[in-house]
XYZ file of C-alpha atoms in Angstrom:
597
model
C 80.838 -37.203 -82.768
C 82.030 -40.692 -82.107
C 80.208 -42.890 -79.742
C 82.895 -45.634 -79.517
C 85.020 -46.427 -76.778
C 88.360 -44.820 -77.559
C 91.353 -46.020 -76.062
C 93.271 -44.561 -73.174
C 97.207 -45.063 -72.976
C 98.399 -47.200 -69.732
C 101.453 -45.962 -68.146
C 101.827 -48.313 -65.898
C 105.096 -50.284 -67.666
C 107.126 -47.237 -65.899
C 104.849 -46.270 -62.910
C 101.766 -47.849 -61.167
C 100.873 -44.675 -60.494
C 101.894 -41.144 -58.757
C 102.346 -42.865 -55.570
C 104.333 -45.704 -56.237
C 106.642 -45.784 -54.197
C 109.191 -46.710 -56.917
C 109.275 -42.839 -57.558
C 110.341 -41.574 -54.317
C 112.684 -44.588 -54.917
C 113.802 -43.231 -58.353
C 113.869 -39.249 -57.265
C 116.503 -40.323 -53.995
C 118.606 -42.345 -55.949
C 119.098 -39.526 -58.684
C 119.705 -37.580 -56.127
C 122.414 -39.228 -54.900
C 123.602 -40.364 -58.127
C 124.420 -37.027 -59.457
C 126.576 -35.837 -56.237
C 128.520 -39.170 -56.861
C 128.815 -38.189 -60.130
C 130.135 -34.588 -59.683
C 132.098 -35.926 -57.050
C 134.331 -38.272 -59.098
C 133.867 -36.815 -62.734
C 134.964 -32.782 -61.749
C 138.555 -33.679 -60.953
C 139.135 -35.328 -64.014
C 138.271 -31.861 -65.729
C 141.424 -30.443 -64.006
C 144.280 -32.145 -65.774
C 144.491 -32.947 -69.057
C 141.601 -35.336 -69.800
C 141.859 -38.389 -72.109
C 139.429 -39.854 -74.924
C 138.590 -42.809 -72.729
C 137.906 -40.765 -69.851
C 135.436 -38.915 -71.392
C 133.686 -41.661 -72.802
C 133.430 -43.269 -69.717
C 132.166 -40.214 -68.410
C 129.907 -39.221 -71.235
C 127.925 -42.563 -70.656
C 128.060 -42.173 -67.454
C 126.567 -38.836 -68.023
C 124.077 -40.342 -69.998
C 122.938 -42.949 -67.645
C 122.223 -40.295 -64.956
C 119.922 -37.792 -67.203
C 117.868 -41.595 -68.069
C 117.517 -41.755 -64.385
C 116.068 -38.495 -63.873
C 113.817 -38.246 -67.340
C 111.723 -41.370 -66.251
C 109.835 -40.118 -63.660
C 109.969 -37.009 -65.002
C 107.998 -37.535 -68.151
C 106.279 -40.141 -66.647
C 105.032 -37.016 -64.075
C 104.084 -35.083 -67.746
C 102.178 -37.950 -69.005
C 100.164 -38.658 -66.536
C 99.411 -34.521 -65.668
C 98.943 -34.552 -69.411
C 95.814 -37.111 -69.474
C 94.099 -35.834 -66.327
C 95.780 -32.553 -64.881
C 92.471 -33.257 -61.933
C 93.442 -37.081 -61.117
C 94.618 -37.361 -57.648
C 98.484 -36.721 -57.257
C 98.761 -35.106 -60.532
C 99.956 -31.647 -59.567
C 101.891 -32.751 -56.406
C 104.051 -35.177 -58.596
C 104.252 -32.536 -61.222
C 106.158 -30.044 -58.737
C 108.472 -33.120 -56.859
C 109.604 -34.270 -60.458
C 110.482 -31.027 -60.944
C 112.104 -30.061 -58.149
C 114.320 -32.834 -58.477
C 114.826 -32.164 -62.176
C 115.950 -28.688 -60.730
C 118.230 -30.692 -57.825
C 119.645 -32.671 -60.421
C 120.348 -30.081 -63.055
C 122.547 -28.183 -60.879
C 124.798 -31.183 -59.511
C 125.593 -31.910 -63.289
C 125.642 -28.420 -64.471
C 129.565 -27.767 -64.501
C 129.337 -30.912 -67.067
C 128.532 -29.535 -70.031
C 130.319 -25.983 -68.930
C 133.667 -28.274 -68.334
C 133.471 -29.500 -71.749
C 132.640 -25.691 -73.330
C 135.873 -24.494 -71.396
C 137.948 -26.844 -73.252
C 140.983 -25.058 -74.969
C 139.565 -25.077 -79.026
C 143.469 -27.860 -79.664
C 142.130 -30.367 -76.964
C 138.404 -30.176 -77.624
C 139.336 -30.464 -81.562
C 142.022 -33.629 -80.745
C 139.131 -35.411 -78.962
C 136.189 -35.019 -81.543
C 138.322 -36.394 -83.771
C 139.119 -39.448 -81.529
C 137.480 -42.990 -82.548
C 136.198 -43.247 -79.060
C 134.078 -40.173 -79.284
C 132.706 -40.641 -82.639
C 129.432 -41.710 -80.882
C 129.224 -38.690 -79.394
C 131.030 -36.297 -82.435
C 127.763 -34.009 -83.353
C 126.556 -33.507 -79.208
C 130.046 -32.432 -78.873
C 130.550 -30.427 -81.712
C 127.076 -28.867 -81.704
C 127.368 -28.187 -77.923
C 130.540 -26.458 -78.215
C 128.441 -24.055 -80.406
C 126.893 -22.234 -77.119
C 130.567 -22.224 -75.743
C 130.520 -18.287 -76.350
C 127.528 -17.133 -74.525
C 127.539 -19.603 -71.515
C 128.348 -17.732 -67.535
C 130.055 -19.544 -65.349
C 128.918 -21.895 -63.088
C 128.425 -19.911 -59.917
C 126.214 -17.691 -62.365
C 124.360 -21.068 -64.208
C 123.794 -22.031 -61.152
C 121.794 -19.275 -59.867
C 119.602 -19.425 -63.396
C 118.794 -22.652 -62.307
C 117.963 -22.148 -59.202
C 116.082 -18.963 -59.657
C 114.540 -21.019 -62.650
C 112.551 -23.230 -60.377
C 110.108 -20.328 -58.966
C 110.802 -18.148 -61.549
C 110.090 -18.699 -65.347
C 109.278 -22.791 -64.712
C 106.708 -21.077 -62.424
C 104.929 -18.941 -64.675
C 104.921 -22.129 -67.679
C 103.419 -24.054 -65.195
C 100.942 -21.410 -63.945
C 99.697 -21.275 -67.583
C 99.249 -24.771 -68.131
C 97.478 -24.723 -64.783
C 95.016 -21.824 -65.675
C 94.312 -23.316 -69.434
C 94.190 -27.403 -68.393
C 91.522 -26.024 -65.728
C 89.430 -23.983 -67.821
C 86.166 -24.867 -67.759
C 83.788 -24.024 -71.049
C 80.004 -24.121 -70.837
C 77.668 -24.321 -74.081
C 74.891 -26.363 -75.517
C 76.268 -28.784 -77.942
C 74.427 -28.933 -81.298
C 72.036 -31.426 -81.121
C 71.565 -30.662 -77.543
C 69.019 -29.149 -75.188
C 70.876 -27.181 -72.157
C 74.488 -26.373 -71.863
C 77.005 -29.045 -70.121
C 80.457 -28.622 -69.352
C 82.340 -29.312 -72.335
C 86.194 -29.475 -72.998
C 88.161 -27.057 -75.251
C 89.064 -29.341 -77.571
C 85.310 -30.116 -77.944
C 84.852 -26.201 -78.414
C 87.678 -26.067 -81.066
C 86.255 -29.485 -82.957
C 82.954 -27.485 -83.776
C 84.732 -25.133 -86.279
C 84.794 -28.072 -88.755
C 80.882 -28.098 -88.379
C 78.284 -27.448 -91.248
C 76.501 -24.549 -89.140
C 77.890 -21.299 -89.651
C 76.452 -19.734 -86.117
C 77.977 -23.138 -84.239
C 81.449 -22.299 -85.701
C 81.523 -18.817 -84.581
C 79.588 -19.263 -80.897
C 81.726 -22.214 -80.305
C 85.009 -20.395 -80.999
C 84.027 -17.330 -79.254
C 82.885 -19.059 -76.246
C 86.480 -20.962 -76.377
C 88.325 -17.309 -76.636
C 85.569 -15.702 -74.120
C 87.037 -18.176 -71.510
C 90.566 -17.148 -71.868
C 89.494 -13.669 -71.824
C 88.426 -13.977 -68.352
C 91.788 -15.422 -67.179
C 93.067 -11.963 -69.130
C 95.435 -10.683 -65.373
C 97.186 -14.076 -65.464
C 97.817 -14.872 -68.983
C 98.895 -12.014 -69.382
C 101.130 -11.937 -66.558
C 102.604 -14.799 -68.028
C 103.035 -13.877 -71.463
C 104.750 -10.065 -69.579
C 107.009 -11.977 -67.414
C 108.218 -15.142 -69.793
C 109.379 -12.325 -72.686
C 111.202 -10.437 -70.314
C 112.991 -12.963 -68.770
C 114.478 -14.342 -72.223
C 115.196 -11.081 -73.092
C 117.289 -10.521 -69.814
C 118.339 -13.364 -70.498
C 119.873 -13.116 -73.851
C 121.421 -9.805 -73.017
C 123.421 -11.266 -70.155
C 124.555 -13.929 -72.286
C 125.227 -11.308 -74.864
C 123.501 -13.002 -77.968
C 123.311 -11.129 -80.795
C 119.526 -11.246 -81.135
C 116.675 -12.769 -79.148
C 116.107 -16.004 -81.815
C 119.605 -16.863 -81.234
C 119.138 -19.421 -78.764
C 116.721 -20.902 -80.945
C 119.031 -21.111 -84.153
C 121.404 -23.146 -82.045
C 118.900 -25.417 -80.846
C 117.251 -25.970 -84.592
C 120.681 -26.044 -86.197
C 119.813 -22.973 -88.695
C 120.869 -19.668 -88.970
C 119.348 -16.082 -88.559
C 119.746 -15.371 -92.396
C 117.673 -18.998 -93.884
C 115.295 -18.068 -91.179
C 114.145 -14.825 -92.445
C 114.714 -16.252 -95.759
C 112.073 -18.989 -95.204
C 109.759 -16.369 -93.710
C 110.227 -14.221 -96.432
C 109.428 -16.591 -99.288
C 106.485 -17.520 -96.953
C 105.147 -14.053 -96.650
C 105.584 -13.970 -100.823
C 103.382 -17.099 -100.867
C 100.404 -14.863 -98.608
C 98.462 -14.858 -102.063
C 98.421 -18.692 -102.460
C 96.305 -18.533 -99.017
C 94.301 -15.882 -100.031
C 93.717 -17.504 -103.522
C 92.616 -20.207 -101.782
C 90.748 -18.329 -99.118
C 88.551 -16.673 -102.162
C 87.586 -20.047 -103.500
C 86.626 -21.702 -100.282
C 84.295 -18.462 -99.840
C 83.056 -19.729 -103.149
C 82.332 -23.046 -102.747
C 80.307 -22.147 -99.330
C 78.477 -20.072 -101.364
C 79.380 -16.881 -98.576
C 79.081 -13.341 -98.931
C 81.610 -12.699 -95.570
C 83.640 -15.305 -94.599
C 84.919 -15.258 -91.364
C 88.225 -16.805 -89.816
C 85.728 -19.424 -88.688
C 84.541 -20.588 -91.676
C 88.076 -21.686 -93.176
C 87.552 -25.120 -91.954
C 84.080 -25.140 -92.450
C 82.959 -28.509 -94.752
C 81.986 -28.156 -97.389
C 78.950 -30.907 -97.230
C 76.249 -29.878 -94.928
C 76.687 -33.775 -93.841
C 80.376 -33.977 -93.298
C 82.144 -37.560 -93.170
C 82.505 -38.383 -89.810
C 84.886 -40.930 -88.895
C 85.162 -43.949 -86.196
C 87.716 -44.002 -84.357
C 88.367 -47.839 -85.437
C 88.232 -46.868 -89.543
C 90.535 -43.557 -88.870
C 93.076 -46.241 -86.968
C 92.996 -48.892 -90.069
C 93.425 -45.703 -93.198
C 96.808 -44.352 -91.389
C 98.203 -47.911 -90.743
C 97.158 -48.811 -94.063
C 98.988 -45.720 -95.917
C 101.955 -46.065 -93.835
C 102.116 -49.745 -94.678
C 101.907 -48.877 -98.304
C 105.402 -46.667 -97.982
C 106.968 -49.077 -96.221
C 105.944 -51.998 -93.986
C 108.635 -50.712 -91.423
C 106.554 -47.650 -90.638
C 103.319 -49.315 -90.309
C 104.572 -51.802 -87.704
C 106.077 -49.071 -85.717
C 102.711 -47.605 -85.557
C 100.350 -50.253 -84.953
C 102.377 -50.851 -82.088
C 101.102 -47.601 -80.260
C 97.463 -49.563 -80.058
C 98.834 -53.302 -79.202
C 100.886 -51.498 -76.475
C 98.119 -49.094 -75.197
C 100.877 -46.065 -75.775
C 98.114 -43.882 -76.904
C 95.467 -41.653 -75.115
C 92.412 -40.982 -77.907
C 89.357 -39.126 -76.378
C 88.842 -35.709 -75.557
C 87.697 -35.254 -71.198
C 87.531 -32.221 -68.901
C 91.178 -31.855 -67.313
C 93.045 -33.380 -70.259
C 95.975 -31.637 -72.235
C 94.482 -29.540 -75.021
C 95.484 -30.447 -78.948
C 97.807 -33.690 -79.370
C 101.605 -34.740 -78.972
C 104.225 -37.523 -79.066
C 105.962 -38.168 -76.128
C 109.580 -39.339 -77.347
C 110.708 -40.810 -74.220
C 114.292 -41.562 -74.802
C 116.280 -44.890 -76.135
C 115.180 -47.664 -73.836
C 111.757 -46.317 -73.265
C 109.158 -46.398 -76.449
C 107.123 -43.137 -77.431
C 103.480 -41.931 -76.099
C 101.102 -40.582 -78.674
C 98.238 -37.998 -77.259
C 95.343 -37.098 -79.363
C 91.794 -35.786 -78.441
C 89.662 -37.665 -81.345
C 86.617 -36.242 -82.264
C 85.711 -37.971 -85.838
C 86.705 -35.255 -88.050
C 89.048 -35.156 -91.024
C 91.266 -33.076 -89.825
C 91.490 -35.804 -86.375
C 92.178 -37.866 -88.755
C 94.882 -36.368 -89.792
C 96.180 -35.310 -86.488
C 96.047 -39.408 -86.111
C 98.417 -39.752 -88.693
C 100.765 -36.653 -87.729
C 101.131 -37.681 -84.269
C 102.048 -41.615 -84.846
C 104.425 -39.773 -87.688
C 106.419 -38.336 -84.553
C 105.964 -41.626 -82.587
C 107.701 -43.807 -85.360
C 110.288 -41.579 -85.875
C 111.062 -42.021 -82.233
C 110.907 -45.792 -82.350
C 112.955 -45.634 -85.535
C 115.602 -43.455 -83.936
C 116.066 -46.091 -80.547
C 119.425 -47.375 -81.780
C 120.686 -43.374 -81.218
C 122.092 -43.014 -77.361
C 120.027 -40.069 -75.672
C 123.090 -37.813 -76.849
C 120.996 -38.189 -80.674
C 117.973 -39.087 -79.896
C 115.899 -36.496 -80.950
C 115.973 -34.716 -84.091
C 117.089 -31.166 -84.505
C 114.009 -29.014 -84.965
C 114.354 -28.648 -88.567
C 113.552 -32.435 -88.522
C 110.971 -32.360 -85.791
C 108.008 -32.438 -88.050
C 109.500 -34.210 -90.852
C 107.623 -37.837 -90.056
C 105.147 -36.098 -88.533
C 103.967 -34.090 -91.693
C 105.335 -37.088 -94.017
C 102.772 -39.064 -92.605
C 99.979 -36.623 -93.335
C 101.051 -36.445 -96.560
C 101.109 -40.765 -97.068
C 97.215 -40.471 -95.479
C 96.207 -37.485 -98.142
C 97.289 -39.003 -101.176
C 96.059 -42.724 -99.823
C 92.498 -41.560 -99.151
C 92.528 -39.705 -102.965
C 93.564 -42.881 -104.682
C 90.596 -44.543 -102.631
C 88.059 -41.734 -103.260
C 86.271 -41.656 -106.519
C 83.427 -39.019 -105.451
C 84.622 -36.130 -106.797
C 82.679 -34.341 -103.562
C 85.036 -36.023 -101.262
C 88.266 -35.623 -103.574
C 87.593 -31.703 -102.798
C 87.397 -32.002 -99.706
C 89.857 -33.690 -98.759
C 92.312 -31.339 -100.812
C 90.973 -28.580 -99.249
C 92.016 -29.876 -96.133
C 94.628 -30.596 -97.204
C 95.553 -27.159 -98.164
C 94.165 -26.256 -95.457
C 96.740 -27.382 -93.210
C 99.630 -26.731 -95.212
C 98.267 -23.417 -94.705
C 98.348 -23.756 -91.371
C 101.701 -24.900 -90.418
C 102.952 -22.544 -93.223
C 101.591 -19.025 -93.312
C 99.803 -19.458 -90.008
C 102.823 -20.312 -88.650
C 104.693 -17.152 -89.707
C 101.938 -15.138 -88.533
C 102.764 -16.367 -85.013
C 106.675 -16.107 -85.453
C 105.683 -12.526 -86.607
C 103.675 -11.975 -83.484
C 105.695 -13.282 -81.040
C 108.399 -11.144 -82.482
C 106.798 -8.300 -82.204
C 105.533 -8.785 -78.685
C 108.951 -9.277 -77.904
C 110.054 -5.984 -79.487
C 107.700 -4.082 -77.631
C 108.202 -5.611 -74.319
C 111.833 -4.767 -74.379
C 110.193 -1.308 -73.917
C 107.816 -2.110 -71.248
C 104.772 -3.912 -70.188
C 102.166 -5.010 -72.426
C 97.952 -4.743 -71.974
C 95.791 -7.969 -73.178
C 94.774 -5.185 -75.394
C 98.367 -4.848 -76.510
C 98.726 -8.357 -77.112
C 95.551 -8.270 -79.264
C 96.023 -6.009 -81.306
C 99.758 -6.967 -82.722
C 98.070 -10.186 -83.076
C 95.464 -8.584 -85.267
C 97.568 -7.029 -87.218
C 99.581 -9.800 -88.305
C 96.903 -12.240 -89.400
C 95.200 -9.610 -90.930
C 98.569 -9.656 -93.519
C 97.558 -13.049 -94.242
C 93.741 -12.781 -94.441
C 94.052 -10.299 -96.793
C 90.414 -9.116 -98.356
C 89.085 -12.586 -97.634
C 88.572 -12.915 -94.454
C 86.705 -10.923 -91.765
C 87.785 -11.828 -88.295
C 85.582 -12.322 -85.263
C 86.140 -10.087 -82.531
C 86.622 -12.555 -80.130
C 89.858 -13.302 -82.146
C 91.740 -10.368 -80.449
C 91.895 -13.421 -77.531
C 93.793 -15.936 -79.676
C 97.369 -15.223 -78.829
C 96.579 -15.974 -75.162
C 95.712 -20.291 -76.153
C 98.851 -20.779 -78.311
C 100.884 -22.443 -75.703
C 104.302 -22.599 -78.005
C 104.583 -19.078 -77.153
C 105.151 -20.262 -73.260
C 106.998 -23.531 -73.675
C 109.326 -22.603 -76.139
C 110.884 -19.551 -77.935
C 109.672 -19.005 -81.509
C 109.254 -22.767 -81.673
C 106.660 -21.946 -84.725
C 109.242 -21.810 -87.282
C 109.935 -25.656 -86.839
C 106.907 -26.006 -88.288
C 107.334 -23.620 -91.504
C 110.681 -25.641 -91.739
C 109.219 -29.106 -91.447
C 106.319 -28.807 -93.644
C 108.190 -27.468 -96.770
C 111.344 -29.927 -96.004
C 108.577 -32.473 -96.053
C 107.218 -31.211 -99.409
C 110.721 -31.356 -100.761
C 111.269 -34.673 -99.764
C 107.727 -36.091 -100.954
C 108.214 -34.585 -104.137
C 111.807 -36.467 -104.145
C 109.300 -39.451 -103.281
C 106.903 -38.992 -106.146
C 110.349 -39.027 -108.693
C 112.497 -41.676 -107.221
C 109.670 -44.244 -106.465
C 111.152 -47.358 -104.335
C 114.481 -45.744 -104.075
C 113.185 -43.237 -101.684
C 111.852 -45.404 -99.079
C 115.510 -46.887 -97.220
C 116.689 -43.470 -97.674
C 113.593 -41.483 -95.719
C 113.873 -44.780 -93.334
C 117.203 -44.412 -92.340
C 116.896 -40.568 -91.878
C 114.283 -41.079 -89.295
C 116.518 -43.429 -87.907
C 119.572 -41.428 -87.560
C 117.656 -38.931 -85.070
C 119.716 -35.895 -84.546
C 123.041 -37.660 -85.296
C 124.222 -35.198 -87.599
C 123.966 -31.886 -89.038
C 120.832 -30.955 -91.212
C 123.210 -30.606 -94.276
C 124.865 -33.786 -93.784
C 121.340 -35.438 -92.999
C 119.932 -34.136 -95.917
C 122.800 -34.656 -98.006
C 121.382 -38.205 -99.508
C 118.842 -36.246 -101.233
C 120.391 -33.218 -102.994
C 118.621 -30.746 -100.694
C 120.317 -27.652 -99.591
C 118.421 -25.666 -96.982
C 120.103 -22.543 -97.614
C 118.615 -22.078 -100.918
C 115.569 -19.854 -101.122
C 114.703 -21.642 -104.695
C 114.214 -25.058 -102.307
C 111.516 -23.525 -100.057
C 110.119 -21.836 -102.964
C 109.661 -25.185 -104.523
C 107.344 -25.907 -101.703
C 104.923 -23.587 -102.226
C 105.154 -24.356 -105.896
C 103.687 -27.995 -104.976
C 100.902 -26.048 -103.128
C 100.086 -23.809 -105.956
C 99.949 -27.608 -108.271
C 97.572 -28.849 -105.541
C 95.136 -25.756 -105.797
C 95.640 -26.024 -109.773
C 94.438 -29.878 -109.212
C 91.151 -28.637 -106.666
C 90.397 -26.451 -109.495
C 90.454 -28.976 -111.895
C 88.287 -31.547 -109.751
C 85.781 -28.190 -108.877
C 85.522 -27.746 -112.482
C 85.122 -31.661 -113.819
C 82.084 -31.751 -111.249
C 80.087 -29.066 -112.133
């Protein structure tokens, strides 16, 4: 593990701190902002409005959700960083309490514009005024026929607040507070450690450290078994309610409007996936080969594969991703070398800091925050490079008003992953030991495996906890053993899980914050191996076309976005083609196993 000093992010160009009294400032004014604004844009709603109306109103619209998402992510980044630090939690629950205020004031908004006759909503999409705002408006009339009306949003809101927000933020409570206890290798007693600490030891050399670590880590969450899984009980049945009173016609509706797709490319995608299960296991069987293991366990995947694995300084990891995004195109590397010369990134791992890593996209006006917890391992490495991915497709997208700011999910990952991608193949040009060129393509594979198959294993689990809580409550044991079964279609004959693994649905957070959010990531890592193979063919000619799809944020729809480079996301052939470049890249580790023996 690093020794370094690792750089913390400073927040202090929005806030000086929970307290500043530039909040409470903020909060009131929003406050009184939005009754203004429902005040003097509802009337307009009742005659017949014009272009220029709602353009004016649109940006003023705009204006007021800016107002509201300062503070409010400002409250998330700092919570995020130190959930303990003084004033954490307190502004955590004001923020949102406005956000809650707020919400309601400018709810009949959106619903105004949804109730538009299908003529006048049509005649103003098409006006030059709105063409700023053509896709928001167009994509948002897509929920027009399972929204309530406002007397009944209204109450969702409101019941919202103490209600589903609750249990979210009970969970992120319960997990940021968890406190893990275990002698470190090298070590002589046990010391509080964090989870992400925990998690970092299944990329060490010692068999017995991967599997203590990790079952100490799901041990933990075991204990907090009544709670998560109150969580998990009550978050499933309240979408479900949920979607039946807005009559959907299936529970991952909500999330096919938000990502843009439909239900039939989504099972598509999952289903070519699932076909793919033997390219993991493949892999899986020569990894157990290369350790030289008679069992391998689900915590030796990551194991390395040199009893002295490379461990990296915080300061070299920093220079290789700047260096292979400056080698695609000088326009992403100055986007992220800006994260360090602004101090918009938070590196080390502490008790009371957000597990895993994120980008913070702010919104136009404000630039991006980059979390991390760096521990000097390849795959942190990587994570580097993933996260600024998401942080300079934010900058890059700054021109968009908040309307198209952020990406539809399909694109989510698509920087993020590119970037990844631009690292691997810069550290393999580098690398000449033929030790190191199999490692890294194993982890490589590795986490294409990952945020592939892995990823469909937990859109497969959380579907069928869903199924089954339609019918009633669920046990932890429940919960662990549909979990079970669904890796255990990816594991195959290769790998023996731990028993301690029955615990680890309860520390996948996506499952709380966001409906089958998982499939984003199937989606974005085979769009990304799509468009890198585009990248491989077309050379140079690429590069202002990838740049000015970052760029364009979620401006358009994901055909017309993708529409530069002759990929159609309908087709099961093009995610196929995916997971023919993985089979290639285990053909190539073959090779490079083979020339070094």
């Amino acid at each position: 593990m690093t020794t370094e000093i690792l750089p913390n992010w400073n927040l202090e160009r929005l806030y000086s701190g929970p307290v500043d009294a530039q909040i409470k400032h903020d909060l009131e004014k929003v406050v009184a902002d939005a009754a203004s604004f429902r005040d003097t844009a509802e009337p307009r709603f009742k005659g017949k409005i014009s272009a220029e109306d709602l353009a004016q109103l649109l940006s003023e619209y705009e204006d007021l959700q800016k107002k509201i998402l300062k503070p409010y992510m400002f409250a998330q980044l700092y919570h995020a960083a130190d959930s303990n630090a003084d004033g954490a939690r307190a502004l955590m629950n004001q923020v949102r309490e406005t956000w809650s205020e707020v919400s309601e004031q400018t709810l009949f908004f959106e619903l105004e514009l949804m109730r538009l006759p299908e003529d006048v909503f049509s005649g103003l999409c098409s006006h030059e005024r709105l063409q700023p705002y053509r896709h928001y408006l167009k994509h948002l009339h897509e929920y027009t026929p399972y929204m309530l009306s406002e007397q009944e949003e209204r109450v969702i809101k409101r019941k919202d607040l103490t209600g589903k927000d609750a249990f979210v933020q009970l969970y992120d409570d319960i997990t940021s507070e968890l406190s893990f206890s275990y002698c470190m290798p090298g070590e002589e007693s046990e010391q509080e450690v964090s989870g992400e600490e925990l998690l970092a030891l299944l990329y060490h050399p010692d068999g017995d450290v991967r599997e203590e670590s990790f079952t100490v880590f799901l041990t933990e969450h075991a204990k907090q078994s009544t709670a998560m899984t109150a969580c998990f009980n009550n978050l499933l049945l309240d979408h479900r309610r949920e979607c039946d009173l807005r009559n959907y016609p299936d529970i991952m509706m909500p999330t096919h409007l938000d990502q843009e797709t439909d239900p039939r490319m989504i099972e598509a995608l999952m289903s070519v996936t699932e076909q793919n299960y033997s390219l993991g296991q493949e892999y899986f069987a020569l990894k157990k080969e290369l350790l030289g293991l008679e069992v391998m366990k689900n915590t030796d995947i990551y194991a390395p594969l040199d009893q002295s694995p490379r461990n990296y300084a915080f300061t070299e990891a920093k220079a290789l991703v700047l260096e292979a995004f400056h080698a695609f195109a000088p326009e992403l590397g100055n986007a992220a070398e800006k994260f360090f010369e602004e101090q918009r990134i938070d590196v080390p791992p502490k008790p009371g800091k957000s597990s895993g890593a994120f980008c913070q996209g702010m919104m136009p006006g404000e630039l991006p925050y980059v979390l991390v917890n760096y521990t000097g391992n390849l795959r942190d490495l990587s994570t580097l490079a993933h996260e600024l991915g998401h942080g300079v497709h934010f900058a890059l997208a700054q021109k968009q008003n908040l309307y198209h700011y952020q990406a539809s999910l399909p694109f989510a990952e698509t920087a993020s992953v590119f970037g990844e991608m631009l690292l691997t193949r810069h550290l393999l040009q580098r690398e000449t030991d033929p030790q190191i060129r199999i490692a890294l393509l194993c982890t490589k594979l590795e986490e294409i495996i990952a945020t592939t198959m892995r990823q469909n294993v937990l859109t497969r689990f959380e579907l069928a906890a869903h199924k089954e809580r339609a019918e009633g409550l669920l046990s932890p044991e429940r919960y662990g053993e549909l979990w079970w079964q669904e890796n255990a279609k990816l594991f195959g004959e290769q790998i023996e899980m731990i028993e301690a693994y029955r615990w680890g649905w309860s520390y996948i957070s996506h499952f709380i914050h966001a409906r089958f959010y998982c499939t984003s990531y199937v989606i974005g890592e085979l769009l990304v191996l799509g468009l890198y193979q585009r990248y491989l063919e077309q050379g140079e000619e690429f590069v202002p076309k990838y740049l000015e799809l970052l760029a364009r944020g979620g401006s358009a729809a994901p055909r017309e976005l993708l529409a530069p480079f002759a990929i159609d996301l309908s087709e099961a052939d093009f995610w196929q083609q995916g997971y023919n470049l993985v089979g290639e890249m285990l053909s190539e580790l073959k090779q490079v196993i083979a020339a070094s023996r």
